[in-house]
Amino acid sequence: LPHLEVKPALIVHSQLSRARDTARIINEALNLPMVEDPDLGEMDAGDWEGQPWEVCSALFEDWVDAPGGETVEQFFTRLKRAKNKILMRDDAPALVVSHGGVLRAFGKFYGLETRPAFRNCHLHEFLPNETTPAFPWDVYHYDHEEELVRARAGIYHGTKY
């Protein structure tokens, strides 16, 4: 993370083990305070938990309510609460370790097309940009092949960046 323009002051992560474990691994290099926030957890897919993508893909592609699970409205309300808590922190920027569905939901709040831009197991950097009030961030992603490469994420609202 030495390439980030803005350095995180803490790590906020989902309570789910895959996010918590990833946050711990990242924190071995950063040694930052860590905060667990259950509001950052993936959507409760109810009867679709553990099912193949073909069964549950409508959950994140069409935003339908999963039988026996959390409604889309409940999920979005929970994520908005998490986002607000993170943005209202006084101590400094946070590195958030969460889930692909969470990032796609954040895009949905703003009417953005986020697939395939938001990928699992990937670093995305959100920098405030007040000149774009419809979505007040510039988003970058980092790829590492032979060297670390920073590029503007391919999210768009109407027209592609």
Coordinates of C-alpha atoms in Angstrom, one line a residue:
L1 CA 0.0 0.0 0.0
P2 CA 2.9 2.4 -0.2
H3 CA 1.5 3.5 -3.6
L4 CA -1.7 4.9 -2.2
E5 CA -1.9 8.7 -2.3
V6 CA -4.0 8.7 0.9
K7 CA -2.8 6.3 3.6
P8 CA -5.4 4.5 5.8
A9 CA -5.4 5.1 9.5
L10 CA -7.5 2.1 10.4
I11 CA -9.0 -1.0 8.8
V12 CA -12.8 -1.6 9.0
H13 CA -13.9 -5.1 8.0
S14 CA -16.9 -7.3 7.8
Q15 CA -17.5 -9.8 10.5
L16 CA -17.4 -12.7 8.0
S17 CA -14.3 -14.8 8.4
R18 CA -13.1 -14.4 4.8
A19 CA -13.0 -10.6 5.2
R20 CA -11.7 -10.6 8.8
D21 CA -8.9 -13.0 7.8
T22 CA -8.0 -10.9 4.8
A23 CA -8.0 -7.8 7.0
R24 CA -5.6 -9.5 9.5
I25 CA -3.2 -10.5 6.7
I26 CA -3.2 -7.0 5.2
N27 CA -2.6 -5.6 8.7
E28 CA 0.5 -7.7 9.2
A29 CA 2.2 -5.1 6.9
L30 CA 0.3 -2.0 8.2
N31 CA -0.1 -2.5 11.9
L32 CA -3.3 -0.3 12.1
P33 CA -6.2 -0.4 14.5
M34 CA -8.9 -2.8 13.2
V35 CA -12.7 -2.3 13.6
E36 CA -15.2 -5.1 12.9
D37 CA -18.5 -3.8 11.5
P38 CA -21.3 -6.4 10.9
D39 CA -23.0 -3.8 8.7
L40 CA -20.4 -4.5 6.0
G41 CA -21.3 -8.2 5.7
E42 CA -22.5 -9.7 2.5
M43 CA -26.2 -10.0 1.9
D44 CA -28.0 -12.8 3.8
A45 CA -29.1 -15.0 0.9
G46 CA -31.4 -17.1 3.0
D47 CA -32.4 -20.3 1.1
W48 CA -29.9 -19.4 -1.6
E49 CA -26.9 -19.6 0.7
G50 CA -24.3 -22.1 -0.6
Q51 CA -26.2 -22.6 -3.9
P52 CA -24.5 -22.4 -7.3
W53 CA -24.3 -19.0 -9.0
E54 CA -27.0 -20.1 -11.5
V55 CA -29.5 -20.4 -8.6
C56 CA -28.6 -17.2 -6.8
S57 CA -27.2 -14.8 -9.5
A58 CA -30.5 -12.8 -9.6
L59 CA -29.6 -11.6 -6.1
F60 CA -26.8 -9.3 -7.3
E61 CA -27.7 -9.0 -11.0
D62 CA -31.3 -8.1 -10.7
W63 CA -31.5 -7.2 -7.0
V64 CA -34.3 -9.5 -6.1
D65 CA -35.2 -10.6 -2.5
A66 CA -33.8 -14.0 -1.7
P67 CA -36.4 -16.5 -0.2
G68 CA -35.9 -16.7 3.5
G69 CA -33.1 -14.1 3.6
E70 CA -32.5 -10.4 4.0
T71 CA -34.5 -8.2 1.6
V72 CA -32.7 -5.9 -0.8
E73 CA -34.1 -2.9 1.1
Q74 CA -32.7 -4.3 4.4
F75 CA -29.3 -4.9 2.8
F76 CA -29.1 -1.4 1.3
T77 CA -30.2 0.2 4.6
R78 CA -27.5 -1.7 6.4
L79 CA -24.8 -0.8 3.9
K80 CA -25.8 2.9 3.9
R81 CA -25.5 2.8 7.7
A82 CA -22.0 1.3 7.4
K83 CA -20.9 3.8 4.7
N84 CA -22.1 6.7 6.9
K85 CA -20.2 5.4 10.0
I86 CA -17.0 5.1 7.9
L87 CA -17.3 8.5 6.4
M88 CA -18.2 10.2 9.7
R89 CA -15.1 8.9 11.5
D90 CA -12.9 11.8 12.7
D91 CA -9.6 9.9 12.9
A92 CA -8.8 9.5 9.2
P93 CA -9.4 7.4 6.0
A94 CA -10.2 3.8 6.4
L95 CA -9.2 0.7 4.5
V96 CA -12.4 -1.3 4.1
V97 CA -12.3 -5.1 3.7
S98 CA -15.6 -6.4 2.6
H99 CA -17.3 -8.3 -0.2
G100 CA -18.1 -7.9 -3.9
G101 CA -21.9 -7.7 -3.4
V102 CA -21.3 -4.8 -1.0
L103 CA -19.3 -2.8 -3.6
R104 CA -21.9 -3.6 -6.3
A105 CA -24.6 -2.4 -3.9
F106 CA -22.7 0.9 -3.3
G107 CA -22.7 1.4 -7.1
K108 CA -26.4 0.6 -7.3
F109 CA -27.1 3.4 -4.7
Y110 CA -25.8 5.9 -7.3
G111 CA -27.2 4.2 -10.4
L112 CA -23.8 3.1 -11.6
E113 CA -22.8 0.1 -13.7
T114 CA -20.1 -1.6 -11.6
R115 CA -19.7 -4.9 -13.3
P116 CA -17.0 -6.0 -14.1
A117 CA -15.2 -3.0 -12.5
F118 CA -15.7 -4.2 -8.8
R119 CA -14.1 -7.5 -8.4
N120 CA -13.5 -9.7 -5.4
C121 CA -10.0 -9.9 -3.9
H122 CA -9.1 -6.6 -5.4
L123 CA -7.9 -3.2 -4.1
H124 CA -10.1 -0.2 -5.0
E125 CA -9.2 3.3 -3.9
F126 CA -12.0 5.9 -3.5
L127 CA -10.8 9.5 -3.5
P128 CA -13.3 12.3 -2.8
N129 CA -14.2 14.4 -5.9
E130 CA -16.8 17.1 -5.3
T131 CA -16.9 18.0 -9.0
T132 CA -19.0 14.9 -9.7
P133 CA -21.9 15.2 -7.2
A134 CA -23.8 12.3 -8.7
F135 CA -21.0 10.0 -7.5
P136 CA -18.6 12.1 -5.4
W137 CA -15.5 9.8 -5.8
D138 CA -12.8 9.0 -8.3
V139 CA -12.3 5.2 -8.2
Y140 CA -9.0 3.5 -9.0
H141 CA -8.1 -0.1 -9.0
Y142 CA -4.7 -1.8 -8.6
D143 CA -3.5 -4.7 -10.5
H144 CA -0.3 -6.6 -9.8
E145 CA 1.3 -8.7 -12.5
E146 CA 5.0 -7.8 -12.8
E147 CA 4.6 -4.4 -11.1
L148 CA 1.8 -2.6 -9.4
V149 CA -0.4 -0.7 -11.8
R150 CA -3.0 1.9 -10.8
A151 CA -5.8 2.6 -13.2
R152 CA -9.1 4.4 -13.1
A153 CA -11.9 1.9 -12.5
G154 CA -14.3 1.3 -15.3
I155 CA -17.5 2.3 -13.5
Y156 CA -19.8 4.7 -15.3
H157 CA -23.0 6.6 -15.0
G158 CA -24.5 6.8 -18.5
T159 CA -21.2 7.2 -20.3
K160 CA -18.0 5.3 -19.6
Y161 CA -14.9 7.0 -18.2

